[in-house]
Amino acid sequence: MNAISPLFEQINIEINALSELRDSPRGTIRLSCTDDQIETYIRPILSNFLQKYPDITLEMYVDYGFTNVVEERFDAGIRIGDDINKDMIAVRIGPDWRLIAVASPAYFKQHLKPKSPSDLSKHQCINIRHRAAGSIYAWEFNLDAHITSIKVEGQLVFNSTLHQLNAALDGMGIAYIPESLAEPYISQGKLQSVLTDYSPYFEGFHLYYPNRRQSSPAFMAFVEAIRYR
């Protein structure tokens, strides 16, 4: 009997946690994420989640600088893949994804569409620098079965994907942004995609958080709401 008592204790812990979830979880959840991650993964669940849990507050801090969530006292962050420190937990929140090159029809009326990544040297490319002290992101493409990074030039550099999107919509050049963010505008004819055959797929995004967050019913309710199914 002693051998199975720890199992019963674990079952009791899980039953108590479920009971707490039913008793209207409350508290503030602080997240470190990017604006496109909010648009793609959080915004779609937001309305239902807030209505279901009226005592939970979500505080989202837009950050492209790969902040250490523990040091900055965030409850969780969002990153590509599940390659994290051993004291962290990762929960997948989305499918594999890719970046695609897009520009407005007006831009392509004045410039020939690139047929290969090397043609981007002839274009105004809308760049992103994730951290103030970091380098400008080099666009990654599948070339000869290998992912190759290409540095592109342009007059605009942002630290926000949404601003890249808006600049592309305004005809300022070609942006390399998440396909899920661009797709609605492509469907509406406001953007046109190019070089899609060269765009590699990356592992889906994960919500990652320290072990201690498992003790919070409010946080676990959020994890279940955002989990990829």
mmCIF file with all atom_site columns, C-alpha atoms in Angstrom:
data_model
loop_
_atom_site.group_PDB
_atom_site.id
_atom_site.type_symbol
_atom_site.label_atom_id
_atom_site.label_alt_id
_atom_site.label_comp_id
_atom_site.label_asym_id
_atom_site.label_entity_id
_atom_site.label_seq_id
_atom_site.pdbx_PDB_ins_code
_atom_site.Cartn_x
_atom_site.Cartn_y
_atom_site.Cartn_z
_atom_site.occupancy
_atom_site.B_iso_or_equiv
_atom_site.pdbx_formal_charge
_atom_site.auth_seq_id
_atom_site.auth_comp_id
_atom_site.auth_asym_id
_atom_site.auth_atom_id
_atom_site.pdbx_PDB_model_num
ATOM 1   C CA . MET A 1 1   ? 0.000   0.000  0.000   1.00 0.00 ? 1   MET A CA 1
ATOM 2   C CA . ASN A 1 2   ? 2.866   2.400  0.812   1.00 0.00 ? 2   ASN A CA 1
ATOM 3   C CA . ALA A 1 3   ? 4.235   1.976  -2.713  1.00 0.00 ? 3   ALA A CA 1
ATOM 4   C CA . ILE A 1 4   ? 1.114   3.411  -4.325  1.00 0.00 ? 4   ILE A CA 1
ATOM 5   C CA . SER A 1 5   ? 0.406   6.154  -1.793  1.00 0.00 ? 5   SER A CA 1
ATOM 6   C CA . PRO A 1 6   ? 2.467   8.755  -3.750  1.00 0.00 ? 6   PRO A CA 1
ATOM 7   C CA . LEU A 1 7   ? 0.253   8.048  -6.769  1.00 0.00 ? 7   LEU A CA 1
ATOM 8   C CA . PHE A 1 8   ? -2.849  8.776  -4.721  1.00 0.00 ? 8   PHE A CA 1
ATOM 9   C CA . GLU A 1 9   ? -1.236  11.998 -3.497  1.00 0.00 ? 9   GLU A CA 1
ATOM 10  C CA . GLN A 1 10  ? -0.560  13.083 -7.077  1.00 0.00 ? 10  GLN A CA 1
ATOM 11  C CA . ILE A 1 11  ? -4.150  12.286 -8.061  1.00 0.00 ? 11  ILE A CA 1
ATOM 12  C CA . ASN A 1 12  ? -5.407  14.366 -5.131  1.00 0.00 ? 12  ASN A CA 1
ATOM 13  C CA . ILE A 1 13  ? -3.187  17.269 -6.190  1.00 0.00 ? 13  ILE A CA 1
ATOM 14  C CA . GLU A 1 14  ? -4.587  17.151 -9.729  1.00 0.00 ? 14  GLU A CA 1
ATOM 15  C CA . ILE A 1 15  ? -8.184  16.876 -8.470  1.00 0.00 ? 15  ILE A CA 1
ATOM 16  C CA . ASN A 1 16  ? -7.644  19.889 -6.214  1.00 0.00 ? 16  ASN A CA 1
ATOM 17  C CA . ALA A 1 17  ? -6.172  21.852 -9.123  1.00 0.00 ? 17  ALA A CA 1
ATOM 18  C CA . LEU A 1 18  ? -9.225  21.081 -11.245 1.00 0.00 ? 18  LEU A CA 1
ATOM 19  C CA . SER A 1 19  ? -11.472 22.179 -8.389  1.00 0.00 ? 19  SER A CA 1
ATOM 20  C CA . GLU A 1 20  ? -9.618  25.490 -8.212  1.00 0.00 ? 20  GLU A CA 1
ATOM 21  C CA . LEU A 1 21  ? -10.092 25.950 -11.952 1.00 0.00 ? 21  LEU A CA 1
ATOM 22  C CA . ARG A 1 22  ? -13.856 25.565 -11.475 1.00 0.00 ? 22  ARG A CA 1
ATOM 23  C CA . ASP A 1 23  ? -13.810 28.152 -8.680  1.00 0.00 ? 23  ASP A CA 1
ATOM 24  C CA . SER A 1 24  ? -13.236 31.094 -11.035 1.00 0.00 ? 24  SER A CA 1
ATOM 25  C CA . PRO A 1 25  ? -9.431  31.503 -11.258 1.00 0.00 ? 25  PRO A CA 1
ATOM 26  C CA . ARG A 1 26  ? -8.177  35.001 -10.615 1.00 0.00 ? 26  ARG A CA 1
ATOM 27  C CA . GLY A 1 27  ? -4.975  36.990 -10.932 1.00 0.00 ? 27  GLY A CA 1
ATOM 28  C CA . THR A 1 28  ? -2.728  38.779 -13.429 1.00 0.00 ? 28  THR A CA 1
ATOM 29  C CA . ILE A 1 29  ? -0.731  36.924 -16.087 1.00 0.00 ? 29  ILE A CA 1
ATOM 30  C CA . ARG A 1 30  ? 2.250   38.817 -17.573 1.00 0.00 ? 30  ARG A CA 1
ATOM 31  C CA . LEU A 1 31  ? 3.451   37.688 -21.002 1.00 0.00 ? 31  LEU A CA 1
ATOM 32  C CA . SER A 1 32  ? 6.497   38.606 -23.085 1.00 0.00 ? 32  SER A CA 1
ATOM 33  C CA . CYS A 1 33  ? 5.671   38.290 -26.786 1.00 0.00 ? 33  CYS A CA 1
ATOM 34  C CA . THR A 1 34  ? 5.755   40.040 -30.143 1.00 0.00 ? 34  THR A CA 1
ATOM 35  C CA . ASP A 1 35  ? 2.916   41.939 -31.767 1.00 0.00 ? 35  ASP A CA 1
ATOM 36  C CA . ASP A 1 36  ? 2.461   39.360 -34.531 1.00 0.00 ? 36  ASP A CA 1
ATOM 37  C CA . GLN A 1 37  ? 2.318   36.585 -31.913 1.00 0.00 ? 37  GLN A CA 1
ATOM 38  C CA . ILE A 1 38  ? -0.470  38.477 -30.190 1.00 0.00 ? 38  ILE A CA 1
ATOM 39  C CA . GLU A 1 39  ? -2.333  38.800 -33.498 1.00 0.00 ? 39  GLU A CA 1
ATOM 40  C CA . THR A 1 40  ? -1.859  35.155 -34.478 1.00 0.00 ? 40  THR A CA 1
ATOM 41  C CA . TYR A 1 41  ? -2.064  33.188 -31.232 1.00 0.00 ? 41  TYR A CA 1
ATOM 42  C CA . ILE A 1 42  ? -3.588  35.313 -28.475 1.00 0.00 ? 42  ILE A CA 1
ATOM 43  C CA . ARG A 1 43  ? -6.128  37.581 -30.151 1.00 0.00 ? 43  ARG A CA 1
ATOM 44  C CA . PRO A 1 44  ? -8.208  34.654 -31.549 1.00 0.00 ? 44  PRO A CA 1
ATOM 45  C CA . ILE A 1 45  ? -8.786  33.232 -28.038 1.00 0.00 ? 45  ILE A CA 1
ATOM 46  C CA . LEU A 1 46  ? -8.975  36.532 -26.178 1.00 0.00 ? 46  LEU A CA 1
ATOM 47  C CA . SER A 1 47  ? -12.690 37.295 -26.216 1.00 0.00 ? 47  SER A CA 1
ATOM 48  C CA . ASN A 1 48  ? -13.830 33.840 -25.085 1.00 0.00 ? 48  ASN A CA 1
ATOM 49  C CA . PHE A 1 49  ? -11.074 33.591 -22.485 1.00 0.00 ? 49  PHE A CA 1
ATOM 50  C CA . LEU A 1 50  ? -11.847 36.947 -20.856 1.00 0.00 ? 50  LEU A CA 1
ATOM 51  C CA . GLN A 1 51  ? -15.555 36.214 -20.788 1.00 0.00 ? 51  GLN A CA 1
ATOM 52  C CA . LYS A 1 52  ? -14.992 32.782 -19.271 1.00 0.00 ? 52  LYS A CA 1
ATOM 53  C CA . TYR A 1 53  ? -12.535 34.087 -16.655 1.00 0.00 ? 53  TYR A CA 1
ATOM 54  C CA . PRO A 1 54  ? -13.642 37.606 -15.664 1.00 0.00 ? 54  PRO A CA 1
ATOM 55  C CA . ASP A 1 55  ? -11.234 37.708 -12.704 1.00 0.00 ? 55  ASP A CA 1
ATOM 56  C CA . ILE A 1 56  ? -8.097  37.142 -14.813 1.00 0.00 ? 56  ILE A CA 1
ATOM 57  C CA . THR A 1 57  ? -6.093  40.056 -16.210 1.00 0.00 ? 57  THR A CA 1
ATOM 58  C CA . LEU A 1 58  ? -3.706  39.518 -19.134 1.00 0.00 ? 58  LEU A CA 1
ATOM 59  C CA . GLU A 1 59  ? -0.784  41.923 -19.408 1.00 0.00 ? 59  GLU A CA 1
ATOM 60  C CA . MET A 1 60  ? 1.147   41.590 -22.672 1.00 0.00 ? 60  MET A CA 1
ATOM 61  C CA . TYR A 1 61  ? 4.520   43.227 -23.217 1.00 0.00 ? 61  TYR A CA 1
ATOM 62  C CA . VAL A 1 62  ? 5.580   43.482 -26.862 1.00 0.00 ? 62  VAL A CA 1
ATOM 63  C CA . ASP A 1 63  ? 9.247   42.538 -27.000 1.00 0.00 ? 63  ASP A CA 1
ATOM 64  C CA . TYR A 1 64  ? 11.494  41.395 -29.855 1.00 0.00 ? 64  TYR A CA 1
ATOM 65  C CA . GLY A 1 65  ? 14.576  41.327 -27.639 1.00 0.00 ? 65  GLY A CA 1
ATOM 66  C CA . PHE A 1 66  ? 14.348  37.726 -26.339 1.00 0.00 ? 66  PHE A CA 1
ATOM 67  C CA . THR A 1 67  ? 13.864  38.841 -22.748 1.00 0.00 ? 67  THR A CA 1
ATOM 68  C CA . ASN A 1 68  ? 14.670  36.459 -19.897 1.00 0.00 ? 68  ASN A CA 1
ATOM 69  C CA . VAL A 1 69  ? 11.188  35.917 -18.490 1.00 0.00 ? 69  VAL A CA 1
ATOM 70  C CA . VAL A 1 70  ? 12.432  34.851 -15.057 1.00 0.00 ? 70  VAL A CA 1
ATOM 71  C CA . GLU A 1 71  ? 14.745  37.824 -14.558 1.00 0.00 ? 71  GLU A CA 1
ATOM 72  C CA . GLU A 1 72  ? 12.110  40.271 -15.812 1.00 0.00 ? 72  GLU A CA 1
ATOM 73  C CA . ARG A 1 73  ? 9.392   38.587 -13.718 1.00 0.00 ? 73  ARG A CA 1
ATOM 74  C CA . PHE A 1 74  ? 7.130   37.565 -16.558 1.00 0.00 ? 74  PHE A CA 1
ATOM 75  C CA . ASP A 1 75  ? 4.920   34.537 -16.126 1.00 0.00 ? 75  ASP A CA 1
ATOM 76  C CA . ALA A 1 76  ? 5.681   33.249 -19.619 1.00 0.00 ? 76  ALA A CA 1
ATOM 77  C CA . GLY A 1 77  ? 7.086   34.054 -23.031 1.00 0.00 ? 77  GLY A CA 1
ATOM 78  C CA . ILE A 1 78  ? 6.615   32.837 -26.591 1.00 0.00 ? 78  ILE A CA 1
ATOM 79  C CA . ARG A 1 79  ? 9.480   31.407 -28.632 1.00 0.00 ? 79  ARG A CA 1
ATOM 80  C CA . ILE A 1 80  ? 10.083  29.247 -31.709 1.00 0.00 ? 80  ILE A CA 1
ATOM 81  C CA . GLY A 1 81  ? 10.344  25.547 -30.931 1.00 0.00 ? 81  GLY A CA 1
ATOM 82  C CA . ASP A 1 82  ? 10.799  23.909 -27.546 1.00 0.00 ? 82  ASP A CA 1
ATOM 83  C CA . ASP A 1 83  ? 14.556  24.333 -27.098 1.00 0.00 ? 83  ASP A CA 1
ATOM 84  C CA . ILE A 1 84  ? 14.521  25.863 -23.622 1.00 0.00 ? 84  ILE A CA 1
ATOM 85  C CA . ASN A 1 85  ? 16.359  25.679 -20.313 1.00 0.00 ? 85  ASN A CA 1
ATOM 86  C CA . LYS A 1 86  ? 15.879  22.520 -18.265 1.00 0.00 ? 86  LYS A CA 1
ATOM 87  C CA . ASP A 1 87  ? 13.918  24.348 -15.563 1.00 0.00 ? 87  ASP A CA 1
ATOM 88  C CA . MET A 1 88  ? 11.326  25.573 -18.071 1.00 0.00 ? 88  MET A CA 1
ATOM 89  C CA . ILE A 1 89  ? 8.227   23.988 -19.578 1.00 0.00 ? 89  ILE A CA 1
ATOM 90  C CA . ALA A 1 90  ? 7.213   24.459 -23.228 1.00 0.00 ? 90  ALA A CA 1
ATOM 91  C CA . VAL A 1 91  ? 3.678   24.088 -24.599 1.00 0.00 ? 91  VAL A CA 1
ATOM 92  C CA . ARG A 1 92  ? 3.129   24.222 -28.344 1.00 0.00 ? 92  ARG A CA 1
ATOM 93  C CA . ILE A 1 93  ? 0.646   26.919 -29.343 1.00 0.00 ? 93  ILE A CA 1
ATOM 94  C CA . GLY A 1 94  ? 0.709   26.760 -33.137 1.00 0.00 ? 94  GLY A CA 1
ATOM 95  C CA . PRO A 1 95  ? 1.574   24.740 -36.254 1.00 0.00 ? 95  PRO A CA 1
ATOM 96  C CA . ASP A 1 96  ? 4.800   24.950 -38.224 1.00 0.00 ? 96  ASP A CA 1
ATOM 97  C CA . TRP A 1 97  ? 5.000   28.319 -39.955 1.00 0.00 ? 97  TRP A CA 1
ATOM 98  C CA . ARG A 1 98  ? 6.992   30.337 -42.459 1.00 0.00 ? 98  ARG A CA 1
ATOM 99  C CA . LEU A 1 99  ? 7.800   33.861 -43.545 1.00 0.00 ? 99  LEU A CA 1
ATOM 100 C CA . ILE A 1 100 ? 6.766   35.011 -47.007 1.00 0.00 ? 100 ILE A CA 1
ATOM 101 C CA . ALA A 1 101 ? 7.810   37.990 -49.116 1.00 0.00 ? 101 ALA A CA 1
ATOM 102 C CA . VAL A 1 102 ? 4.932   40.346 -49.896 1.00 0.00 ? 102 VAL A CA 1
ATOM 103 C CA . ALA A 1 103 ? 4.352   43.755 -51.413 1.00 0.00 ? 103 ALA A CA 1
ATOM 104 C CA . SER A 1 104 ? 1.392   45.768 -52.639 1.00 0.00 ? 104 SER A CA 1
ATOM 105 C CA . PRO A 1 105 ? 0.075   45.581 -56.216 1.00 0.00 ? 105 PRO A CA 1
ATOM 106 C CA . ALA A 1 106 ? 1.024   49.268 -56.567 1.00 0.00 ? 106 ALA A CA 1
ATOM 107 C CA . TYR A 1 107 ? 4.651   48.472 -55.734 1.00 0.00 ? 107 TYR A CA 1
ATOM 108 C CA . PHE A 1 108 ? 4.774   45.653 -58.264 1.00 0.00 ? 108 PHE A CA 1
ATOM 109 C CA . LYS A 1 109 ? 3.333   47.935 -60.948 1.00 0.00 ? 109 LYS A CA 1
ATOM 110 C CA . GLN A 1 110 ? 6.548   49.924 -60.682 1.00 0.00 ? 110 GLN A CA 1
ATOM 111 C CA . HIS A 1 111 ? 8.977   47.052 -60.047 1.00 0.00 ? 111 HIS A CA 1
ATOM 112 C CA . LEU A 1 112 ? 9.397   43.643 -61.646 1.00 0.00 ? 112 LEU A CA 1
ATOM 113 C CA . LYS A 1 113 ? 8.528   40.790 -59.314 1.00 0.00 ? 113 LYS A CA 1
ATOM 114 C CA . PRO A 1 114 ? 11.632  38.937 -58.074 1.00 0.00 ? 114 PRO A CA 1
ATOM 115 C CA . LYS A 1 115 ? 11.929  35.422 -59.465 1.00 0.00 ? 115 LYS A CA 1
ATOM 116 C CA . SER A 1 116 ? 14.698  34.312 -57.105 1.00 0.00 ? 116 SER A CA 1
ATOM 117 C CA . PRO A 1 117 ? 16.025  35.617 -53.765 1.00 0.00 ? 117 PRO A CA 1
ATOM 118 C CA . SER A 1 118 ? 19.036  37.136 -55.533 1.00 0.00 ? 118 SER A CA 1
ATOM 119 C CA . ASP A 1 119 ? 16.653  39.506 -57.361 1.00 0.00 ? 119 ASP A CA 1
ATOM 120 C CA . LEU A 1 120 ? 15.862  41.200 -54.024 1.00 0.00 ? 120 LEU A CA 1
ATOM 121 C CA . SER A 1 121 ? 19.020  43.266 -54.457 1.00 0.00 ? 121 SER A CA 1
ATOM 122 C CA . LYS A 1 122 ? 17.061  45.323 -56.994 1.00 0.00 ? 122 LYS A CA 1
ATOM 123 C CA . HIS A 1 123 ? 14.221  46.076 -54.567 1.00 0.00 ? 123 HIS A CA 1
ATOM 124 C CA . GLN A 1 124 ? 13.338  48.212 -51.581 1.00 0.00 ? 124 GLN A CA 1
ATOM 125 C CA . CYS A 1 125 ? 13.159  45.660 -48.766 1.00 0.00 ? 125 CYS A CA 1
ATOM 126 C CA . ILE A 1 126 ? 11.483  46.488 -45.465 1.00 0.00 ? 126 ILE A CA 1
ATOM 127 C CA . ASN A 1 127 ? 13.772  45.182 -42.739 1.00 0.00 ? 127 ASN A CA 1
ATOM 128 C CA . ILE A 1 128 ? 13.487  44.336 -39.055 1.00 0.00 ? 128 ILE A CA 1
ATOM 129 C CA . ARG A 1 129 ? 16.025  44.666 -36.246 1.00 0.00 ? 129 ARG A CA 1
ATOM 130 C CA . HIS A 1 130 ? 14.833  42.646 -33.255 1.00 0.00 ? 130 HIS A CA 1
ATOM 131 C CA . ARG A 1 131 ? 17.112  44.317 -30.696 1.00 0.00 ? 131 ARG A CA 1
ATOM 132 C CA . ALA A 1 132 ? 18.498  47.843 -30.696 1.00 0.00 ? 132 ALA A CA 1
ATOM 133 C CA . ALA A 1 133 ? 22.051  46.534 -30.308 1.00 0.00 ? 133 ALA A CA 1
ATOM 134 C CA . GLY A 1 134 ? 21.526  43.580 -32.628 1.00 0.00 ? 134 GLY A CA 1
ATOM 135 C CA . SER A 1 135 ? 21.978  43.185 -36.356 1.00 0.00 ? 135 SER A CA 1
ATOM 136 C CA . ILE A 1 136 ? 19.278  43.521 -39.003 1.00 0.00 ? 136 ILE A CA 1
ATOM 137 C CA . TYR A 1 137 ? 17.585  40.183 -39.611 1.00 0.00 ? 137 TYR A CA 1
ATOM 138 C CA . ALA A 1 138 ? 18.903  38.433 -42.729 1.00 0.00 ? 138 ALA A CA 1
ATOM 139 C CA . TRP A 1 139 ? 16.100  36.871 -44.745 1.00 0.00 ? 139 TRP A CA 1
ATOM 140 C CA . GLU A 1 140 ? 16.259  33.072 -44.825 1.00 0.00 ? 140 GLU A CA 1
ATOM 141 C CA . PHE A 1 141 ? 15.465  31.081 -47.961 1.00 0.00 ? 141 PHE A CA 1
ATOM 142 C CA . ASN A 1 142 ? 15.693  27.495 -49.158 1.00 0.00 ? 142 ASN A CA 1
ATOM 143 C CA . LEU A 1 143 ? 18.441  27.405 -51.771 1.00 0.00 ? 143 LEU A CA 1
ATOM 144 C CA . ASP A 1 144 ? 19.842  24.115 -53.091 1.00 0.00 ? 144 ASP A CA 1
ATOM 145 C CA . ALA A 1 145 ? 18.212  22.187 -50.219 1.00 0.00 ? 145 ALA A CA 1
ATOM 146 C CA . HIS A 1 146 ? 19.883  24.424 -47.624 1.00 0.00 ? 146 HIS A CA 1
ATOM 147 C CA . ILE A 1 147 ? 18.587  27.401 -45.681 1.00 0.00 ? 147 ILE A CA 1
ATOM 148 C CA . THR A 1 148 ? 20.631  30.414 -46.740 1.00 0.00 ? 148 THR A CA 1
ATOM 149 C CA . SER A 1 149 ? 20.566  33.851 -45.106 1.00 0.00 ? 149 SER A CA 1
ATOM 150 C CA . ILE A 1 150 ? 20.491  36.834 -47.439 1.00 0.00 ? 150 ILE A CA 1
ATOM 151 C CA . LYS A 1 151 ? 21.054  40.422 -46.341 1.00 0.00 ? 151 LYS A CA 1
ATOM 152 C CA . VAL A 1 152 ? 18.674  42.753 -48.163 1.00 0.00 ? 152 VAL A CA 1
ATOM 153 C CA . GLU A 1 153 ? 18.677  46.530 -48.412 1.00 0.00 ? 153 GLU A CA 1
ATOM 154 C CA . GLY A 1 154 ? 16.004  49.171 -48.043 1.00 0.00 ? 154 GLY A CA 1
ATOM 155 C CA . GLN A 1 155 ? 15.235  52.578 -46.585 1.00 0.00 ? 155 GLN A CA 1
ATOM 156 C CA . LEU A 1 156 ? 13.006  51.262 -43.804 1.00 0.00 ? 156 LEU A CA 1
ATOM 157 C CA . VAL A 1 157 ? 13.992  49.269 -40.700 1.00 0.00 ? 157 VAL A CA 1
ATOM 158 C CA . PHE A 1 158 ? 11.510  48.529 -37.898 1.00 0.00 ? 158 PHE A CA 1
ATOM 159 C CA . ASN A 1 159 ? 11.563  46.466 -34.731 1.00 0.00 ? 159 ASN A CA 1
ATOM 160 C CA . SER A 1 160 ? 7.934   45.436 -35.235 1.00 0.00 ? 160 SER A CA 1
ATOM 161 C CA . THR A 1 161 ? 6.435   43.026 -37.753 1.00 0.00 ? 161 THR A CA 1
ATOM 162 C CA . LEU A 1 162 ? 3.151   44.931 -37.796 1.00 0.00 ? 162 LEU A CA 1
ATOM 163 C CA . HIS A 1 163 ? 4.973   48.053 -38.971 1.00 0.00 ? 163 HIS A CA 1
ATOM 164 C CA . GLN A 1 164 ? 6.638   46.000 -41.701 1.00 0.00 ? 164 GLN A CA 1
ATOM 165 C CA . LEU A 1 165 ? 3.188   44.832 -42.759 1.00 0.00 ? 165 LEU A CA 1
ATOM 166 C CA . ASN A 1 166 ? 1.780   48.352 -42.810 1.00 0.00 ? 166 ASN A CA 1
ATOM 167 C CA . ALA A 1 167 ? 4.726   49.657 -44.840 1.00 0.00 ? 167 ALA A CA 1
ATOM 168 C CA . ALA A 1 168 ? 4.180   46.889 -47.403 1.00 0.00 ? 168 ALA A CA 1
ATOM 169 C CA . LEU A 1 169 ? 0.469   47.747 -47.578 1.00 0.00 ? 169 LEU A CA 1
ATOM 170 C CA . ASP A 1 170 ? 1.446   51.376 -48.190 1.00 0.00 ? 170 ASP A CA 1
ATOM 171 C CA . GLY A 1 171 ? 3.578   50.379 -51.183 1.00 0.00 ? 171 GLY A CA 1
ATOM 172 C CA . MET A 1 172 ? 6.922   51.097 -49.517 1.00 0.00 ? 172 MET A CA 1
ATOM 173 C CA . GLY A 1 173 ? 8.585   47.865 -50.609 1.00 0.00 ? 173 GLY A CA 1
ATOM 174 C CA . ILE A 1 174 ? 8.789   44.128 -49.989 1.00 0.00 ? 174 ILE A CA 1
ATOM 175 C CA . ALA A 1 175 ? 8.374   42.784 -46.450 1.00 0.00 ? 175 ALA A CA 1
ATOM 176 C CA . TYR A 1 176 ? 9.241   39.298 -45.202 1.00 0.00 ? 176 TYR A CA 1
ATOM 177 C CA . ILE A 1 177 ? 6.571   38.520 -42.618 1.00 0.00 ? 177 ILE A CA 1
ATOM 178 C CA . PRO A 1 178 ? 4.664   35.547 -41.148 1.00 0.00 ? 178 PRO A CA 1
ATOM 179 C CA . GLU A 1 179 ? 2.342   33.997 -43.711 1.00 0.00 ? 179 GLU A CA 1
ATOM 180 C CA . SER A 1 180 ? -0.570  33.933 -41.257 1.00 0.00 ? 180 SER A CA 1
ATOM 181 C CA . LEU A 1 181 ? -0.282  37.703 -40.847 1.00 0.00 ? 181 LEU A CA 1
ATOM 182 C CA . ALA A 1 182 ? -0.123  38.385 -44.578 1.00 0.00 ? 182 ALA A CA 1
ATOM 183 C CA . GLU A 1 183 ? -2.749  35.904 -45.763 1.00 0.00 ? 183 GLU A CA 1
ATOM 184 C CA . PRO A 1 184 ? -5.881  38.005 -45.047 1.00 0.00 ? 184 PRO A CA 1
ATOM 185 C CA . TYR A 1 185 ? -4.438  40.877 -47.100 1.00 0.00 ? 185 TYR A CA 1
ATOM 186 C CA . ILE A 1 186 ? -3.402  38.537 -49.896 1.00 0.00 ? 186 ILE A CA 1
ATOM 187 C CA . SER A 1 187 ? -6.971  37.192 -50.018 1.00 0.00 ? 187 SER A CA 1
ATOM 188 C CA . GLN A 1 188 ? -8.283  40.755 -50.257 1.00 0.00 ? 188 GLN A CA 1
ATOM 189 C CA . GLY A 1 189 ? -5.866  41.607 -53.060 1.00 0.00 ? 189 GLY A CA 1
ATOM 190 C CA . LYS A 1 190 ? -4.050  44.210 -50.961 1.00 0.00 ? 190 LYS A CA 1
ATOM 191 C CA . LEU A 1 191 ? -0.778  42.239 -50.983 1.00 0.00 ? 191 LEU A CA 1
ATOM 192 C CA . GLN A 1 192 ? 0.859   39.880 -53.445 1.00 0.00 ? 192 GLN A CA 1
ATOM 193 C CA . SER A 1 193 ? 3.301   37.156 -52.415 1.00 0.00 ? 193 SER A CA 1
ATOM 194 C CA . VAL A 1 194 ? 6.521   36.250 -54.222 1.00 0.00 ? 194 VAL A CA 1
ATOM 195 C CA . LEU A 1 195 ? 9.285   33.669 -53.788 1.00 0.00 ? 195 LEU A CA 1
ATOM 196 C CA . THR A 1 196 ? 7.012   31.368 -51.754 1.00 0.00 ? 196 THR A CA 1
ATOM 197 C CA . ASP A 1 197 ? 8.740   28.263 -53.166 1.00 0.00 ? 197 ASP A CA 1
ATOM 198 C CA . TYR A 1 198 ? 11.908  29.453 -51.440 1.00 0.00 ? 198 TYR A CA 1
ATOM 199 C CA . SER A 1 199 ? 10.339  30.062 -48.007 1.00 0.00 ? 199 SER A CA 1
ATOM 200 C CA . PRO A 1 200 ? 11.335  27.423 -45.429 1.00 0.00 ? 200 PRO A CA 1
ATOM 201 C CA . TYR A 1 201 ? 9.047   26.221 -42.654 1.00 0.00 ? 201 TYR A CA 1
ATOM 202 C CA . PHE A 1 202 ? 10.041  26.623 -39.017 1.00 0.00 ? 202 PHE A CA 1
ATOM 203 C CA . GLU A 1 203 ? 8.901   24.679 -35.967 1.00 0.00 ? 203 GLU A CA 1
ATOM 204 C CA . GLY A 1 204 ? 5.741   26.047 -34.361 1.00 0.00 ? 204 GLY A CA 1
ATOM 205 C CA . PHE A 1 205 ? 5.797   28.582 -31.543 1.00 0.00 ? 205 PHE A CA 1
ATOM 206 C CA . HIS A 1 206 ? 5.709   27.468 -27.910 1.00 0.00 ? 206 HIS A CA 1
ATOM 207 C CA . LEU A 1 207 ? 4.592   29.149 -24.720 1.00 0.00 ? 207 LEU A CA 1
ATOM 208 C CA . TYR A 1 208 ? 7.384   28.608 -22.229 1.00 0.00 ? 208 TYR A CA 1
ATOM 209 C CA . TYR A 1 209 ? 7.358   29.183 -18.490 1.00 0.00 ? 209 TYR A CA 1
ATOM 210 C CA . PRO A 1 210 ? 9.130   28.172 -15.262 1.00 0.00 ? 210 PRO A CA 1
ATOM 211 C CA . ASN A 1 211 ? 7.930   25.116 -13.335 1.00 0.00 ? 211 ASN A CA 1
ATOM 212 C CA . ARG A 1 212 ? 6.568   27.228 -10.500 1.00 0.00 ? 212 ARG A CA 1
ATOM 213 C CA . ARG A 1 213 ? 3.773   28.614 -12.701 1.00 0.00 ? 213 ARG A CA 1
ATOM 214 C CA . GLN A 1 214 ? 2.027   25.221 -12.596 1.00 0.00 ? 214 GLN A CA 1
ATOM 215 C CA . SER A 1 215 ? 0.715   26.115 -9.146  1.00 0.00 ? 215 SER A CA 1
ATOM 216 C CA . SER A 1 216 ? -1.463  28.947 -10.480 1.00 0.00 ? 216 SER A CA 1
ATOM 217 C CA . PRO A 1 217 ? -5.003  27.942 -11.580 1.00 0.00 ? 217 PRO A CA 1
ATOM 218 C CA . ALA A 1 218 ? -5.328  31.203 -13.527 1.00 0.00 ? 218 ALA A CA 1
ATOM 219 C CA . PHE A 1 219 ? -2.135  30.551 -15.475 1.00 0.00 ? 219 PHE A CA 1
ATOM 220 C CA . MET A 1 220 ? -3.030  26.924 -16.215 1.00 0.00 ? 220 MET A CA 1
ATOM 221 C CA . ALA A 1 221 ? -6.417  28.062 -17.509 1.00 0.00 ? 221 ALA A CA 1
ATOM 222 C CA . PHE A 1 222 ? -4.582  30.306 -19.962 1.00 0.00 ? 222 PHE A CA 1
ATOM 223 C CA . VAL A 1 223 ? -2.240  27.477 -20.984 1.00 0.00 ? 223 VAL A CA 1
ATOM 224 C CA . GLU A 1 224 ? -5.197  25.238 -21.786 1.00 0.00 ? 224 GLU A CA 1
ATOM 225 C CA . ALA A 1 225 ? -6.884  27.998 -23.776 1.00 0.00 ? 225 ALA A CA 1
ATOM 226 C CA . ILE A 1 226 ? -3.842  28.753 -25.942 1.00 0.00 ? 226 ILE A CA 1
ATOM 227 C CA . ARG A 1 227 ? -2.552  25.168 -26.342 1.00 0.00 ? 227 ARG A CA 1
ATOM 228 C CA . TYR A 1 228 ? -2.304  24.001 -29.997 1.00 0.00 ? 228 TYR A CA 1
ATOM 229 C CA . ARG A 1 229 ? -4.742  21.235 -30.823 1.00 0.00 ? 229 ARG A CA 1
#
